[in-house]
PDB file of C-alpha atoms in Angstrom:
ATOM      1  CA  UNK A   8    -202.476-118.310 -16.085  1.00  0.00           C
ATOM      2  CA  UNK A   9    -203.383-114.716 -15.361  1.00  0.00           C
ATOM      3  CA  UNK A  10    -205.253-112.826 -18.088  1.00  0.00           C
ATOM      4  CA  UNK A  11    -205.639-109.071 -18.424  1.00  0.00           C
ATOM      5  CA  UNK A  12    -207.767-107.163 -20.889  1.00  0.00           C
ATOM      6  CA  UNK A  13    -206.410-104.071 -22.616  1.00  0.00           C
ATOM      7  CA  UNK A  14    -208.747-101.897 -24.674  1.00  0.00           C
ATOM      8  CA  UNK A  15    -206.916 -99.578 -27.099  1.00  0.00           C
ATOM      9  CA  UNK A  16    -209.050 -96.463 -27.550  1.00  0.00           C
ATOM     10  CA  UNK A  17    -208.304 -93.243 -29.392  1.00  0.00           C
ATOM     11  CA  UNK A  18    -210.431 -90.130 -29.703  1.00  0.00           C
ATOM     12  CA  UNK A  19    -209.519 -89.209 -33.267  1.00  0.00           C
ATOM     13  CA  UNK A  20    -211.350 -91.159 -35.962  1.00  0.00           C
ATOM     14  CA  UNK A  21    -211.914 -90.106 -39.553  1.00  0.00           C
ATOM     15  CA  UNK A  22    -215.418 -91.511 -39.724  1.00  0.00           C
ATOM     16  CA  UNK A  23    -216.503 -91.024 -36.093  1.00  0.00           C
ATOM     17  CA  UNK A  24    -214.430 -88.656 -33.910  1.00  0.00           C
ATOM     18  CA  UNK A  25    -214.858 -89.273 -30.195  1.00  0.00           C
ATOM     19  CA  UNK A  26    -216.685 -92.573 -30.627  1.00  0.00           C
ATOM     20  CA  UNK A  27    -215.391 -94.209 -27.384  1.00  0.00           C
ATOM     21  CA  UNK A  28    -217.353 -91.536 -25.508  1.00  0.00           C
ATOM     22  CA  UNK A  29    -220.548 -91.854 -27.577  1.00  0.00           C
ATOM     23  CA  UNK A  30    -223.480 -92.736 -25.323  1.00  0.00           C
ATOM     24  CA  UNK A  31    -225.204 -96.079 -25.658  1.00  0.00           C
ATOM     25  CA  UNK A  32    -228.114 -96.037 -23.272  1.00  0.00           C
ATOM     26  CA  UNK A  33    -226.809 -94.167 -20.257  1.00  0.00           C
ATOM     27  CA  UNK A  34    -223.143 -95.225 -20.578  1.00  0.00           C
ATOM     28  CA  UNK A  35    -220.282 -94.260 -22.905  1.00  0.00           C
ATOM     29  CA  UNK A  36    -219.300 -96.939 -25.400  1.00  0.00           C
ATOM     30  CA  UNK A  37    -215.946 -97.528 -23.716  1.00  0.00           C
ATOM     31  CA  UNK A  38    -217.722 -98.409 -20.463  1.00  0.00           C
ATOM     32  CA  UNK A  39    -219.783-101.099 -22.192  1.00  0.00           C
ATOM     33  CA  UNK A  40    -216.609-102.668 -23.591  1.00  0.00           C
ATOM     34  CA  UNK A  41    -214.799-102.415 -20.260  1.00  0.00           C
ATOM     35  CA  UNK A  42    -217.573-103.959 -18.162  1.00  0.00           C
ATOM     36  CA  UNK A  43    -218.162-106.854 -20.555  1.00  0.00           C
ATOM     37  CA  UNK A  44    -214.461-107.760 -20.701  1.00  0.00           C
ATOM     38  CA  UNK A  45    -214.089-107.397 -16.933  1.00  0.00           C
ATOM     39  CA  UNK A  46    -216.507-110.300 -16.450  1.00  0.00           C
ATOM     40  CA  UNK A  47    -213.917-112.742 -17.797  1.00  0.00           C
ATOM     41  CA  UNK A  48    -210.414-111.459 -16.951  1.00  0.00           C
ATOM     42  CA  UNK A  49    -208.340-110.747 -13.852  1.00  0.00           C
ATOM     43  CA  UNK A  50    -207.809-107.051 -14.651  1.00  0.00           C
ATOM     44  CA  UNK A  51    -209.066-104.648 -17.304  1.00  0.00           C
ATOM     45  CA  UNK A  52    -207.359-101.512 -18.604  1.00  0.00           C
ATOM     46  CA  UNK A  53    -208.058 -98.881 -21.243  1.00  0.00           C
ATOM     47  CA  UNK A  54    -205.014 -97.695 -23.204  1.00  0.00           C
ATOM     48  CA  UNK A  55    -205.528 -94.239 -24.687  1.00  0.00           C
ATOM     49  CA  UNK A  56    -203.685 -91.142 -25.840  1.00  0.00           C
ATOM     50  CA  UNK A  57    -206.585 -88.826 -24.992  1.00  0.00           C
ATOM     51  CA  UNK A  58    -207.230 -87.148 -21.658  1.00  0.00           C
ATOM     52  CA  UNK A  59    -211.008 -87.116 -22.225  1.00  0.00           C
ATOM     53  CA  UNK A  60    -211.146 -90.890 -22.551  1.00  0.00           C
ATOM     54  CA  UNK A  61    -208.788 -91.319 -19.598  1.00  0.00           C
ATOM     55  CA  UNK A  62    -211.040 -89.233 -17.349  1.00  0.00           C
ATOM     56  CA  UNK A  63    -214.215 -90.918 -18.576  1.00  0.00           C
ATOM     57  CA  UNK A  64    -212.815 -94.321 -17.613  1.00  0.00           C
ATOM     58  CA  UNK A  65    -211.699 -93.105 -14.211  1.00  0.00           C
ATOM     59  CA  UNK A  66    -215.133 -91.530 -13.661  1.00  0.00           C
ATOM     60  CA  UNK A  67    -216.883 -94.898 -13.933  1.00  0.00           C
ATOM     61  CA  UNK A  68    -214.272 -96.531 -11.695  1.00  0.00           C
ATOM     62  CA  UNK A  69    -212.180 -98.179 -14.388  1.00  0.00           C
ATOM     63  CA  UNK A  70    -208.421 -98.344 -14.890  1.00  0.00           C
ATOM     64  CA  UNK A  71    -206.794 -96.381 -17.705  1.00  0.00           C
ATOM     65  CA  UNK A  72    -203.238 -95.797 -18.816  1.00  0.00           C
ATOM     66  CA  UNK A  73    -201.856 -93.104 -21.100  1.00  0.00           C
ATOM     67  CA  UNK A  74    -200.044 -94.154 -24.274  1.00  0.00           C
ATOM     68  CA  UNK A  75    -198.332 -92.391 -27.158  1.00  0.00           C
ATOM     69  CA  UNK A  76    -200.362 -90.818 -29.951  1.00  0.00           C
ATOM     70  CA  UNK A  77    -198.078 -92.183 -32.671  1.00  0.00           C
ATOM     71  CA  UNK A  78    -199.146 -95.843 -32.660  1.00  0.00           C
ATOM     72  CA  UNK A  79    -200.193 -97.262 -36.020  1.00  0.00           C
ATOM     73  CA  UNK A  80    -202.290-100.121 -34.616  1.00  0.00           C
ATOM     74  CA  UNK A  81    -204.166-101.291 -31.550  1.00  0.00           C
ATOM     75  CA  UNK A  82    -201.549-104.011 -31.094  1.00  0.00           C
ATOM     76  CA  UNK A  83    -198.781-101.426 -30.797  1.00  0.00           C
ATOM     77  CA  UNK A  84    -200.836 -99.446 -28.265  1.00  0.00           C
ATOM     78  CA  UNK A  85    -201.493-102.636 -26.280  1.00  0.00           C
ATOM     79  CA  UNK A  86    -197.780-103.450 -26.263  1.00  0.00           C
ATOM     80  CA  UNK A  87    -196.862-100.074 -24.758  1.00  0.00           C
ATOM     81  CA  UNK A  88    -199.641-100.326 -22.183  1.00  0.00           C
ATOM     82  CA  UNK A  89    -198.590-103.882 -21.256  1.00  0.00           C
ATOM     83  CA  UNK A  90    -194.993-102.748 -20.680  1.00  0.00           C
ATOM     84  CA  UNK A  91    -196.166-100.025 -18.317  1.00  0.00           C
ATOM     85  CA  UNK A  92    -198.712-102.192 -16.519  1.00  0.00           C
ATOM     86  CA  UNK A  93    -196.165-105.003 -16.174  1.00  0.00           C
ATOM     87  CA  UNK A  94    -193.942-102.858 -13.973  1.00  0.00           C
ATOM     88  CA  UNK A  95    -196.417-103.235 -11.103  1.00  0.00           C
ATOM     89  CA  UNK A  96    -198.753-106.052 -12.124  1.00  0.00           C
ATOM     90  CA  UNK A  97    -198.097-109.686 -12.979  1.00  0.00           C
ATOM     91  CA  UNK A  98    -199.890-111.355 -15.909  1.00  0.00           C
ATOM     92  CA  UNK A  99    -199.318-114.020 -18.563  1.00  0.00           C
ATOM     93  CA  UNK A 100    -201.671-113.152 -21.422  1.00  0.00           C
ATOM     94  CA  UNK A 101    -203.031-109.884 -22.832  1.00  0.00           C
ATOM     95  CA  UNK A 102    -206.483-109.865 -24.424  1.00  0.00           C
ATOM     96  CA  UNK A 103    -206.957-107.028 -26.892  1.00  0.00           C
ATOM     97  CA  UNK A 104    -210.491-105.850 -27.670  1.00  0.00           C
ATOM     98  CA  UNK A 105    -211.095-102.668 -29.615  1.00  0.00           C
ATOM     99  CA  UNK A 106    -212.930 -99.848 -27.882  1.00  0.00           C
ATOM    100  CA  UNK A 107    -215.718 -99.909 -30.467  1.00  0.00           C
ATOM    101  CA  UNK A 108    -216.998-103.418 -29.566  1.00  0.00           C
ATOM    102  CA  UNK A 109    -219.595-102.564 -26.879  1.00  0.00           C
ATOM    103  CA  UNK A 110    -221.496-105.850 -27.095  1.00  0.00           C
ATOM    104  CA  UNK A 111    -218.596-108.253 -26.788  1.00  0.00           C
ATOM    105  CA  UNK A 112    -219.610-111.354 -24.838  1.00  0.00           C
ATOM    106  CA  UNK A 113    -217.749-112.751 -21.843  1.00  0.00           C
ATOM    107  CA  UNK A 114    -218.103-116.142 -23.558  1.00  0.00           C
ATOM    108  CA  UNK A 115    -215.900-114.878 -26.396  1.00  0.00           C
ATOM    109  CA  UNK A 116    -213.186-113.882 -23.939  1.00  0.00           C
ATOM    110  CA  UNK A 117    -213.387-117.350 -22.376  1.00  0.00           C
ATOM    111  CA  UNK A 118    -212.873-118.894 -25.824  1.00  0.00           C
ATOM    112  CA  UNK A 119    -209.723-116.826 -26.332  1.00  0.00           C
ATOM    113  CA  UNK A 120    -208.457-117.877 -22.914  1.00  0.00           C
ATOM    114  CA  UNK A 121    -209.046-121.553 -23.697  1.00  0.00           C
ATOM    115  CA  UNK A 122    -206.595-121.390 -26.615  1.00  0.00           C
ATOM    116  CA  UNK A 123    -203.696-121.038 -24.176  1.00  0.00           C
ATOM    117  CA  UNK A 124    -204.175-124.541 -22.825  1.00  0.00           C
ATOM    118  CA  UNK A 125    -202.110-125.430 -25.928  1.00  0.00           C
ATOM    119  CA  UNK A 126    -198.828-123.973 -27.175  1.00  0.00           C
ATOM    120  CA  UNK A 127    -200.472-120.974 -28.871  1.00  0.00           C
ATOM    121  CA  UNK A 128    -198.513-117.719 -29.214  1.00  0.00           C
ATOM    122  CA  UNK A 129    -201.555-115.713 -30.245  1.00  0.00           C
ATOM    123  CA  UNK A 130    -205.291-116.490 -30.247  1.00  0.00           C
ATOM    124  CA  UNK A 131    -208.216-115.085 -32.207  1.00  0.00           C
ATOM    125  CA  UNK A 132    -211.834-115.935 -33.013  1.00  0.00           C
ATOM    126  CA  UNK A 133    -213.538-117.181 -36.165  1.00  0.00           C
ATOM    127  CA  UNK A 134    -217.186-117.597 -37.152  1.00  0.00           C
ATOM    128  CA  UNK A 135    -218.794-119.742 -39.833  1.00  0.00           C
ATOM    129  CA  UNK A 136    -219.820-117.854 -42.972  1.00  0.00           C
ATOM    130  CA  UNK A 137    -223.422-118.528 -43.983  1.00  0.00           C
ATOM    131  CA  UNK A 138    -223.974-116.307 -47.012  1.00  0.00           C
ATOM    132  CA  UNK A 139    -222.422-115.705 -50.415  1.00  0.00           C
ATOM    133  CA  UNK A 140    -222.607-111.957 -49.770  1.00  0.00           C
ATOM    134  CA  UNK A 141    -220.426-112.257 -46.673  1.00  0.00           C
ATOM    135  CA  UNK A 142    -218.021-114.655 -48.385  1.00  0.00           C
ATOM    136  CA  UNK A 143    -217.261-112.228 -51.220  1.00  0.00           C
ATOM    137  CA  UNK A 144    -217.197-109.068 -49.079  1.00  0.00           C
ATOM    138  CA  UNK A 145    -213.557-107.842 -49.027  1.00  0.00           C
ATOM    139  CA  UNK A 146    -214.221-105.975 -45.789  1.00  0.00           C
ATOM    140  CA  UNK A 147    -214.897-109.313 -44.093  1.00  0.00           C
ATOM    141  CA  UNK A 148    -211.533-111.093 -43.764  1.00  0.00           C
ATOM    142  CA  UNK A 149    -211.545-114.849 -44.175  1.00  0.00           C
ATOM    143  CA  UNK A 150    -209.254-117.466 -42.639  1.00  0.00           C
ATOM    144  CA  UNK A 151    -208.265-121.050 -43.360  1.00  0.00           C
ATOM    145  CA  UNK A 152    -206.963-123.272 -40.580  1.00  0.00           C
ATOM    146  CA  UNK A 153    -205.175-126.574 -40.145  1.00  0.00           C
ATOM    147  CA  UNK A 154    -206.830-129.560 -38.423  1.00  0.00           C
ATOM    148  CA  UNK A 155    -205.711-128.227 -35.021  1.00  0.00           C
ATOM    149  CA  UNK A 156    -207.440-124.873 -35.729  1.00  0.00           C
ATOM    150  CA  UNK A 157    -204.203-122.962 -36.164  1.00  0.00           C
ATOM    151  CA  UNK A 158    -204.540-120.213 -38.766  1.00  0.00           C
ATOM    152  CA  UNK A 159    -202.811-120.960 -42.065  1.00  0.00           C
ATOM    153  CA  UNK A 160    -203.718-117.746 -43.868  1.00  0.00           C
ATOM    154  CA  UNK A 161    -206.021-114.730 -43.703  1.00  0.00           C
ATOM    155  CA  UNK A 162    -207.374-113.001 -46.801  1.00  0.00           C
ATOM    156  CA  UNK A 163    -209.927-110.504 -48.020  1.00  0.00           C
ATOM    157  CA  UNK A 164    -210.614-112.932 -50.845  1.00  0.00           C
ATOM    158  CA  UNK A 165    -212.751-116.067 -50.423  1.00  0.00           C
ATOM    159  CA  UNK A 166    -210.422-118.877 -49.374  1.00  0.00           C
ATOM    160  CA  UNK A 167    -210.125-121.671 -50.260  1.00  0.00           C
ATOM    161  CA  UNK A 168    -211.089-121.566 -53.946  1.00  0.00           C
ATOM    162  CA  UNK A 169    -213.758-124.191 -54.717  1.00  0.00           C
ATOM    163  CA  UNK A 170    -212.940-125.742 -58.053  1.00  0.00           C
ATOM    164  CA  UNK A 171    -215.819-127.107 -60.106  1.00  0.00           C
ATOM    165  CA  UNK A 172    -218.615-125.286 -58.257  1.00  0.00           C
ATOM    166  CA  UNK A 173    -220.524-122.123 -59.072  1.00  0.00           C
ATOM    167  CA  UNK A 174    -219.573-119.287 -56.743  1.00  0.00           C
ATOM    168  CA  UNK A 175    -223.131-118.881 -55.470  1.00  0.00           C
ATOM    169  CA  UNK A 176    -222.961-122.494 -54.248  1.00  0.00           C
ATOM    170  CA  UNK A 177    -219.590-122.327 -52.506  1.00  0.00           C
ATOM    171  CA  UNK A 178    -220.934-121.889 -48.957  1.00  0.00           C
ATOM    172  CA  UNK A 179    -223.099-125.003 -49.338  1.00  0.00           C
ATOM    173  CA  UNK A 180    -220.251-127.296 -50.475  1.00  0.00           C
ATOM    174  CA  UNK A 181    -217.323-125.976 -48.405  1.00  0.00           C
ATOM    175  CA  UNK A 182    -217.108-124.522 -44.862  1.00  0.00           C
ATOM    176  CA  UNK A 183    -215.752-120.968 -44.846  1.00  0.00           C
ATOM    177  CA  UNK A 184    -214.659-118.977 -41.818  1.00  0.00           C
ATOM    178  CA  UNK A 185    -214.771-115.247 -41.130  1.00  0.00           C
ATOM    179  CA  UNK A 186    -212.210-113.670 -38.852  1.00  0.00           C
ATOM    180  CA  UNK A 187    -213.487-111.872 -35.753  1.00  0.00           C
ATOM    181  CA  UNK A 188    -210.891-109.207 -35.017  1.00  0.00           C
ATOM    182  CA  UNK A 189    -210.067-109.646 -31.359  1.00  0.00           C
ATOM    183  CA  UNK A 190    -206.782-111.110 -30.166  1.00  0.00           C
ATOM    184  CA  UNK A 191    -204.987-112.534 -27.168  1.00  0.00           C
ATOM    185  CA  UNK A 192    -201.195-112.758 -26.909  1.00  0.00           C
ATOM    186  CA  UNK A 193    -198.700-114.213 -24.503  1.00  0.00           C
ATOM    187  CA  UNK A 194    -197.054-111.305 -22.710  1.00  0.00           C
ATOM    188  CA  UNK A 195    -193.617-111.834 -24.236  1.00  0.00           C
ATOM    189  CA  UNK A 196    -195.019-112.529 -27.725  1.00  0.00           C
ATOM    190  CA  UNK A 197    -196.886-109.209 -27.740  1.00  0.00           C
ATOM    191  CA  UNK A 198    -193.641-107.313 -27.184  1.00  0.00           C
ATOM    192  CA  UNK A 199    -191.899-109.246 -29.959  1.00  0.00           C
ATOM    193  CA  UNK A 200    -194.575-108.816 -32.626  1.00  0.00           C
ATOM    194  CA  UNK A 201    -194.824-105.084 -31.870  1.00  0.00           C
ATOM    195  CA  UNK A 202    -191.210-104.782 -33.102  1.00  0.00           C
ATOM    196  CA  UNK A 203    -191.762-106.572 -36.419  1.00  0.00           C
ATOM    197  CA  UNK A 204    -191.571-104.712 -39.702  1.00  0.00           C
ATOM    198  CA  UNK A 205    -194.504-104.788 -42.091  1.00  0.00           C
ATOM    199  CA  UNK A 206    -194.160-107.665 -44.551  1.00  0.00           C
ATOM    200  CA  UNK A 207    -195.190-108.243 -48.162  1.00  0.00           C
ATOM    201  CA  UNK A 208    -198.327-110.192 -47.267  1.00  0.00           C
ATOM    202  CA  UNK A 209    -199.620-107.524 -44.898  1.00  0.00           C
ATOM    203  CA  UNK A 210    -198.965-104.815 -47.466  1.00  0.00           C
ATOM    204  CA  UNK A 211    -200.874-106.773 -50.080  1.00  0.00           C
ATOM    205  CA  UNK A 212    -203.943-107.655 -47.996  1.00  0.00           C
ATOM    206  CA  UNK A 213    -203.794-104.831 -45.411  1.00  0.00           C
ATOM    207  CA  UNK A 214    -204.217-107.384 -42.624  1.00  0.00           C
ATOM    208  CA  UNK A 215    -201.889-106.958 -39.645  1.00  0.00           C
ATOM    209  CA  UNK A 216    -202.081-110.593 -38.540  1.00  0.00           C
ATOM    210  CA  UNK A 217    -200.295-111.708 -41.724  1.00  0.00           C
ATOM    211  CA  UNK A 218    -197.142-110.032 -40.373  1.00  0.00           C
ATOM    212  CA  UNK A 219    -197.206-112.465 -37.471  1.00  0.00           C
ATOM    213  CA  UNK A 220    -197.764-115.546 -39.625  1.00  0.00           C
ATOM    214  CA  UNK A 221    -195.065-114.420 -42.024  1.00  0.00           C
ATOM    215  CA  UNK A 222    -192.645-114.338 -39.082  1.00  0.00           C
ATOM    216  CA  UNK A 223    -193.513-117.824 -37.871  1.00  0.00           C
ATOM    217  CA  UNK A 224    -195.879-117.101 -34.972  1.00  0.00           C
ATOM    218  CA  UNK A 225    -198.685-119.573 -34.309  1.00  0.00           C
ATOM    219  CA  UNK A 226    -202.208-118.133 -34.224  1.00  0.00           C
ATOM    220  CA  UNK A 227    -204.712-120.455 -32.589  1.00  0.00           C
ATOM    221  CA  UNK A 228    -208.372-119.929 -33.502  1.00  0.00           C
ATOM    222  CA  UNK A 229    -211.572-120.701 -31.607  1.00  0.00           C
ATOM    223  CA  UNK A 230    -215.068-120.786 -33.054  1.00  0.00           C
ATOM    224  CA  UNK A 231    -217.654-118.310 -31.796  1.00  0.00           C
ATOM    225  CA  UNK A 232    -221.365-118.231 -32.586  1.00  0.00           C
ATOM    226  CA  UNK A 233    -221.619-114.518 -31.790  1.00  0.00           C
ATOM    227  CA  UNK A 234    -221.294-111.925 -34.505  1.00  0.00           C
ATOM    228  CA  UNK A 235    -218.923-109.080 -33.701  1.00  0.00           C
ATOM    229  CA  UNK A 236    -220.680-105.699 -33.708  1.00  0.00           C
ATOM    230  CA  UNK A 237    -218.115-102.976 -34.285  1.00  0.00           C
ATOM    231  CA  UNK A 238    -219.159 -99.327 -34.389  1.00  0.00           C
ATOM    232  CA  UNK A 239    -217.223 -97.384 -37.013  1.00  0.00           C
ATOM    233  CA  UNK A 240    -219.700 -94.646 -37.973  1.00  0.00           C
ATOM    234  CA  UNK A 241    -222.564 -92.636 -36.433  1.00  0.00           C
ATOM    235  CA  UNK A 242    -224.898 -94.821 -38.526  1.00  0.00           C
ATOM    236  CA  UNK A 243    -223.501 -97.918 -36.806  1.00  0.00           C
ATOM    237  CA  UNK A 244    -224.282 -96.275 -33.459  1.00  0.00           C
ATOM    238  CA  UNK A 245    -227.918 -95.778 -34.480  1.00  0.00           C
ATOM    239  CA  UNK A 246    -228.137 -99.486 -35.311  1.00  0.00           C
ATOM    240  CA  UNK A 247    -226.517-100.373 -31.967  1.00  0.00           C
ATOM    241  CA  UNK A 248    -229.066 -98.263 -30.098  1.00  0.00           C
ATOM    242  CA  UNK A 249    -231.843-100.079 -31.958  1.00  0.00           C
ATOM    243  CA  UNK A 250    -230.373-103.451 -30.967  1.00  0.00           C
ATOM    244  CA  UNK A 251    -230.252-102.294 -27.360  1.00  0.00           C
ATOM    245  CA  UNK A 252    -233.870-101.137 -27.460  1.00  0.00           C
ATOM    246  CA  UNK A 253    -234.914-104.463 -28.949  1.00  0.00           C
ATOM    247  CA  UNK A 254    -232.855-106.339 -26.330  1.00  0.00           C
ATOM    248  CA  UNK A 255    -231.176-108.426 -29.069  1.00  0.00           C
ATOM    249  CA  UNK A 256    -227.509-108.017 -28.125  1.00  0.00           C
ATOM    250  CA  UNK A 257    -227.426-109.982 -24.856  1.00  0.00           C
TER     251      UNK A 257
END
């Protein structure tokens, strides 16, 4: 199978405008993401609605494609980019990594790719939860899977509920899994899910992947040991720079 990486990146951000172009070391953030993904896929593209990001990618020798400014999610932006790229390039699977994940590991991309040795429609990563604080953090989505590691449900609540145990002991008596928000989709599946309407589960939890489950798509999961480091605010960038100085991200 042929795998391509698409990085949806927009300039406008409520908490951190222009973050794809923020410098980490001597490179813009988007370049870090691009180069790390490129280690594990056949082609890498940035999908953006902003000319500044487009030019920055071209300046470091990367490939970029312009997309509409009206997309509500990175998946929708990836779908448009994949349609345009597919006119001149052949591929089977699209790997979607957000433009604010500069320290993504090539190993994580390989895990996503491995999911397509089965009949997966979509693949994503999960990581074992080790602390009560993480388990009960609503900003850290959780997932339960079947015995084949297909996702059964995603939630901002701790799932499953552990009956008969104190909440502070849950992580010691039951394995819990956090969702790492990067995806891979079969080419044709990506186009189909981009046309789906928002469902009741997604509206309730504000988790896009529930729309796909609600419509019968299979989401295969793979376990990663690496913590995702997303940069949402200028404060996150300061922490990322510290990690880089301490050489603790690679």
